[in-house]
Amino acid sequence: MTVLRIFKPAILPLAALLGAVTLAACSMGGGGSSSTAIALAPGLSARMDQPGASLDRAQAIDIINAYRATNGLPALTPDAALDGTAQALANQYAQTGTPPRAPQELTVMKLSAGYATFAETFSGWRNSPADAAGLKATATRAGVAVAFNPTSSYGIHWVLVLDD
C-alpha cells in the first residue's frame, strides 16, 4: 500500500487504464527494497535492441493517452499513416545520428535516443517539461516508431508524431 501512496498522483490513473500495470520501474525513485513491483506490460518493457523486437504501438499510444487523461485531455487515435511517417523519421535518425526536422504538416514531433524500452522513453518525455508539453498538445491522431542501429552513438531512436 505504501508504494501506491508514493506513486498515486502519476501512476494510479495509468495503472487503472492499463489494467493495473505500474510504471514504478521507470519512474525516479521506486521505493525501497521492501516494495513489491508489478511487472510492466510486455509492450512497454520490451527492449528494442534485441533480435526480432517489435514495438507494441497500441500500448505505447495507450500510455500516452492515460497521461493525457490525467491532464484532462482527450485521447489520441492511433494512425497508421502517422506510424509510417514516424518510422521513416526514426529510420533517418538512426542512420544519420542527426535529429530529423519535423515535417511542417505535423502538430508535434518528439524525439528520443538511447532508451531501450518505450517505458523508459515515455518516462523521459513525461519528466521533461518541454516534452511533457508536447504530449499535452492539441492533437487528435498519433504515430510512434522506433529504429535500432547498433553502429550509431545511441543505438535506439524513438519518434512520436501528433497531428489533427
C-alpha positions as a Markdown table, in Angstrom:
| # | Residue | x | y | z |
|---|---|---|---|---|
| 1 | Met | 0.0 | 0.0 | 0.0 |
| 2 | Thr | 2.9 | 2.3 | 0.6 |
| 3 | Val | 4.0 | 2.0 | -3.0 |
| 4 | Leu | 0.6 | 3.1 | -4.2 |
| 5 | Arg | 0.6 | 6.2 | -1.9 |
| 6 | Ile | 4.0 | 7.2 | -3.1 |
| 7 | Phe | 3.1 | 6.9 | -6.8 |
| 8 | Lys | -0.6 | 7.7 | -6.6 |
| 9 | Pro | -0.6 | 11.1 | -8.4 |
| 10 | Ala | 1.2 | 9.9 | -11.5 |
| 11 | Ile | 0.8 | 6.2 | -11.6 |
| 12 | Leu | -2.6 | 5.2 | -10.2 |
| 13 | Pro | -4.6 | 6.6 | -13.2 |
| 14 | Leu | -2.2 | 4.9 | -15.6 |
| 15 | Ala | -2.4 | 1.6 | -13.7 |
| 16 | Ala | -6.2 | 1.6 | -13.8 |
| 17 | Leu | -6.3 | 2.4 | -17.5 |
| 18 | Leu | -3.6 | -0.2 | -18.4 |
| 19 | Gly | -5.1 | -3.0 | -16.2 |
| 20 | Ala | -3.1 | -2.4 | -13.0 |
| 21 | Val | 0.2 | -2.1 | -14.8 |
| 22 | Thr | 2.6 | 0.3 | -13.0 |
| 23 | Leu | 5.4 | 2.4 | -14.2 |
| 24 | Ala | 7.2 | 2.3 | -10.9 |
| 25 | Ala | 10.1 | 0.6 | -12.6 |
| 26 | Cys | 10.7 | 3.6 | -14.9 |
| 27 | Ser | 10.0 | 6.4 | -12.6 |
| 28 | Met | 12.5 | 8.2 | -10.4 |
| 29 | Gly | 12.9 | 6.6 | -7.0 |
| 30 | Gly | 11.0 | 3.4 | -6.9 |
| 31 | Gly | 10.5 | 2.6 | -3.3 |
| 32 | Gly | 12.8 | 0.7 | -1.0 |
| 33 | Ser | 13.8 | -3.0 | -1.2 |
| 34 | Ser | 10.7 | -4.0 | 0.7 |
| 35 | Ser | 8.3 | -2.7 | -2.0 |
| 36 | Thr | 6.7 | -5.2 | -4.4 |
| 37 | Ala | 6.8 | -4.1 | -8.0 |
| 38 | Ile | 4.2 | -5.1 | -10.5 |
| 39 | Ala | 5.6 | -6.1 | -13.9 |
| 40 | Leu | 5.3 | -3.7 | -16.8 |
| 41 | Ala | 3.3 | -4.8 | -19.8 |
| 42 | Pro | 5.5 | -6.6 | -22.3 |
| 43 | Gly | 4.8 | -3.9 | -25.0 |
| 44 | Leu | 6.1 | -1.2 | -22.7 |
| 45 | Ser | 9.1 | -3.1 | -21.3 |
| 46 | Ala | 10.3 | -4.9 | -24.4 |
| 47 | Arg | 13.9 | -4.0 | -25.3 |
| 48 | Met | 14.1 | -2.7 | -28.8 |
| 49 | Asp | 17.8 | -3.6 | -29.2 |
| 50 | Gln | 17.0 | -7.3 | -29.4 |
| 51 | Pro | 16.6 | -9.5 | -32.4 |
| 52 | Gly | 13.0 | -9.7 | -33.6 |
| 53 | Ala | 12.0 | -6.7 | -31.3 |
| 54 | Ser | 8.7 | -5.2 | -32.3 |
| 55 | Leu | 7.1 | -2.1 | -30.8 |
| 56 | Asp | 3.6 | -2.5 | -29.5 |
| 57 | Arg | 2.3 | 0.8 | -30.9 |
| 58 | Ala | -1.2 | 0.3 | -29.3 |
| 59 | Gln | 0.3 | 0.0 | -25.8 |
| 60 | Ala | 2.6 | 3.0 | -26.5 |
| 61 | Ile | -0.4 | 5.2 | -27.5 |
| 62 | Asp | -2.4 | 3.8 | -24.6 |
| 63 | Ile | 0.1 | 5.0 | -22.1 |
| 64 | Ile | 0.3 | 8.4 | -23.7 |
| 65 | Asn | -3.5 | 8.6 | -23.6 |
| 66 | Ala | -3.5 | 7.7 | -20.0 |
| 67 | Tyr | -1.1 | 10.5 | -19.3 |
| 68 | Arg | -3.3 | 12.9 | -21.3 |
| 69 | Ala | -6.4 | 11.8 | -19.4 |
| 70 | Thr | -4.7 | 12.6 | -16.1 |
| 71 | Asn | -4.2 | 16.1 | -17.5 |
| 72 | Gly | -7.9 | 16.4 | -18.7 |
| 73 | Leu | -7.1 | 16.0 | -22.4 |
| 74 | Pro | -8.8 | 13.8 | -25.0 |
| 75 | Ala | -7.3 | 10.6 | -26.2 |
| 76 | Leu | -5.3 | 10.4 | -29.4 |
| 77 | Thr | -6.3 | 8.0 | -32.1 |
| 78 | Pro | -3.6 | 5.7 | -33.4 |
| 79 | Asp | -3.0 | 6.5 | -37.1 |
| 80 | Ala | -1.2 | 4.1 | -39.5 |
| 81 | Ala | -0.1 | 6.9 | -41.8 |
| 82 | Leu | 1.4 | 8.7 | -38.9 |
| 83 | Asp | 3.1 | 5.5 | -37.8 |
| 84 | Gly | 4.7 | 5.4 | -41.3 |
| 85 | Thr | 5.8 | 9.0 | -41.0 |
| 86 | Ala | 7.3 | 8.3 | -37.5 |
| 87 | Gln | 9.0 | 5.1 | -38.8 |
| 88 | Ala | 10.6 | 7.0 | -41.8 |
| 89 | Leu | 11.8 | 9.7 | -39.4 |
| 90 | Ala | 13.1 | 7.1 | -36.8 |
| 91 | Asn | 15.0 | 5.2 | -39.6 |
| 92 | Gln | 16.5 | 8.5 | -40.8 |
| 93 | Tyr | 17.5 | 9.4 | -37.2 |
| 94 | Ala | 19.1 | 6.0 | -36.6 |
| 95 | Gln | 21.0 | 6.1 | -39.8 |
| 96 | Thr | 22.4 | 9.6 | -39.7 |
| 97 | Gly | 22.5 | 10.2 | -35.9 |
| 98 | Thr | 21.1 | 13.7 | -36.6 |
| 99 | Pro | 17.7 | 14.6 | -35.2 |
| 100 | Pro | 15.3 | 14.9 | -38.2 |
| 101 | Arg | 13.3 | 18.1 | -38.9 |
| 102 | Ala | 9.6 | 17.8 | -38.2 |
| 103 | Pro | 7.5 | 17.9 | -41.4 |
| 104 | Gln | 5.6 | 21.2 | -41.5 |
| 105 | Glu | 2.2 | 19.5 | -41.5 |
| 106 | Leu | 2.8 | 17.8 | -38.1 |
| 107 | Thr | 1.5 | 19.4 | -34.9 |
| 108 | Val | 4.2 | 17.8 | -32.7 |
| 109 | Met | 7.2 | 15.6 | -33.1 |
| 110 | Lys | 9.0 | 14.2 | -30.1 |
| 111 | Leu | 12.4 | 12.5 | -30.4 |
| 112 | Ser | 14.4 | 10.4 | -28.0 |
| 113 | Ala | 17.5 | 8.2 | -28.4 |
| 114 | Gly | 19.3 | 5.7 | -26.2 |
| 115 | Tyr | 16.4 | 4.4 | -24.2 |
| 116 | Ala | 16.0 | 0.6 | -24.6 |
| 117 | Thr | 12.2 | 0.4 | -23.9 |
| 118 | Phe | 9.1 | 2.6 | -24.6 |
| 119 | Ala | 8.5 | 2.8 | -20.8 |
| 120 | Glu | 11.9 | 4.5 | -20.4 |
| 121 | Thr | 11.3 | 6.7 | -23.4 |
| 122 | Phe | 7.9 | 7.8 | -22.1 |
| 123 | Ser | 9.2 | 8.4 | -18.7 |
| 124 | Gly | 11.9 | 10.7 | -20.2 |
| 125 | Trp | 9.3 | 12.6 | -22.1 |
| 126 | Arg | 7.0 | 12.9 | -19.2 |
| 127 | Asn | 9.7 | 14.2 | -16.9 |
| 128 | Ser | 11.0 | 16.8 | -19.3 |
| 129 | Pro | 8.9 | 20.0 | -19.2 |
| 130 | Ala | 9.3 | 20.7 | -22.9 |
| 131 | Asp | 8.5 | 17.1 | -23.9 |
| 132 | Ala | 5.6 | 16.9 | -21.5 |
| 133 | Ala | 4.1 | 20.0 | -23.1 |
| 134 | Gly | 4.3 | 18.2 | -26.4 |
| 135 | Leu | 2.5 | 15.2 | -25.0 |
| 136 | Lys | -0.3 | 17.5 | -23.9 |
| 137 | Ala | -0.6 | 19.3 | -27.3 |
| 138 | Thr | -3.9 | 19.8 | -29.0 |
| 139 | Ala | -4.0 | 16.9 | -31.5 |
| 140 | Thr | -6.3 | 14.1 | -32.4 |
| 141 | Arg | -4.0 | 11.4 | -34.0 |
| 142 | Ala | -0.7 | 9.9 | -33.1 |
| 143 | Gly | 2.0 | 7.7 | -34.7 |
| 144 | Val | 5.0 | 6.2 | -32.9 |
| 145 | Ala | 8.1 | 4.3 | -34.1 |
| 146 | Val | 11.5 | 3.1 | -33.1 |
| 147 | Ala | 14.6 | 2.2 | -35.1 |
| 148 | Phe | 17.7 | 0.4 | -34.0 |
| 149 | Asn | 21.2 | 0.9 | -35.4 |
| 150 | Pro | 23.9 | -0.9 | -33.4 |
| 151 | Thr | 26.6 | 1.3 | -35.0 |
| 152 | Ser | 25.0 | 4.6 | -34.0 |
| 153 | Ser | 26.0 | 6.5 | -30.9 |
| 154 | Tyr | 22.7 | 5.9 | -29.2 |
| 155 | Gly | 21.6 | 2.7 | -30.8 |
| 156 | Ile | 17.9 | 3.1 | -30.4 |
| 157 | His | 16.0 | 6.1 | -31.8 |
| 158 | Trp | 12.3 | 6.9 | -31.0 |
| 159 | Val | 9.9 | 9.2 | -32.8 |
| 160 | Leu | 6.4 | 10.3 | -31.7 |
| 161 | Val | 4.3 | 12.4 | -34.1 |
| 162 | Leu | 1.0 | 14.1 | -33.3 |
| 163 | Asp | -1.4 | 15.8 | -35.7 |
| 164 | Asp | -5.0 | 16.8 | -36.1 |
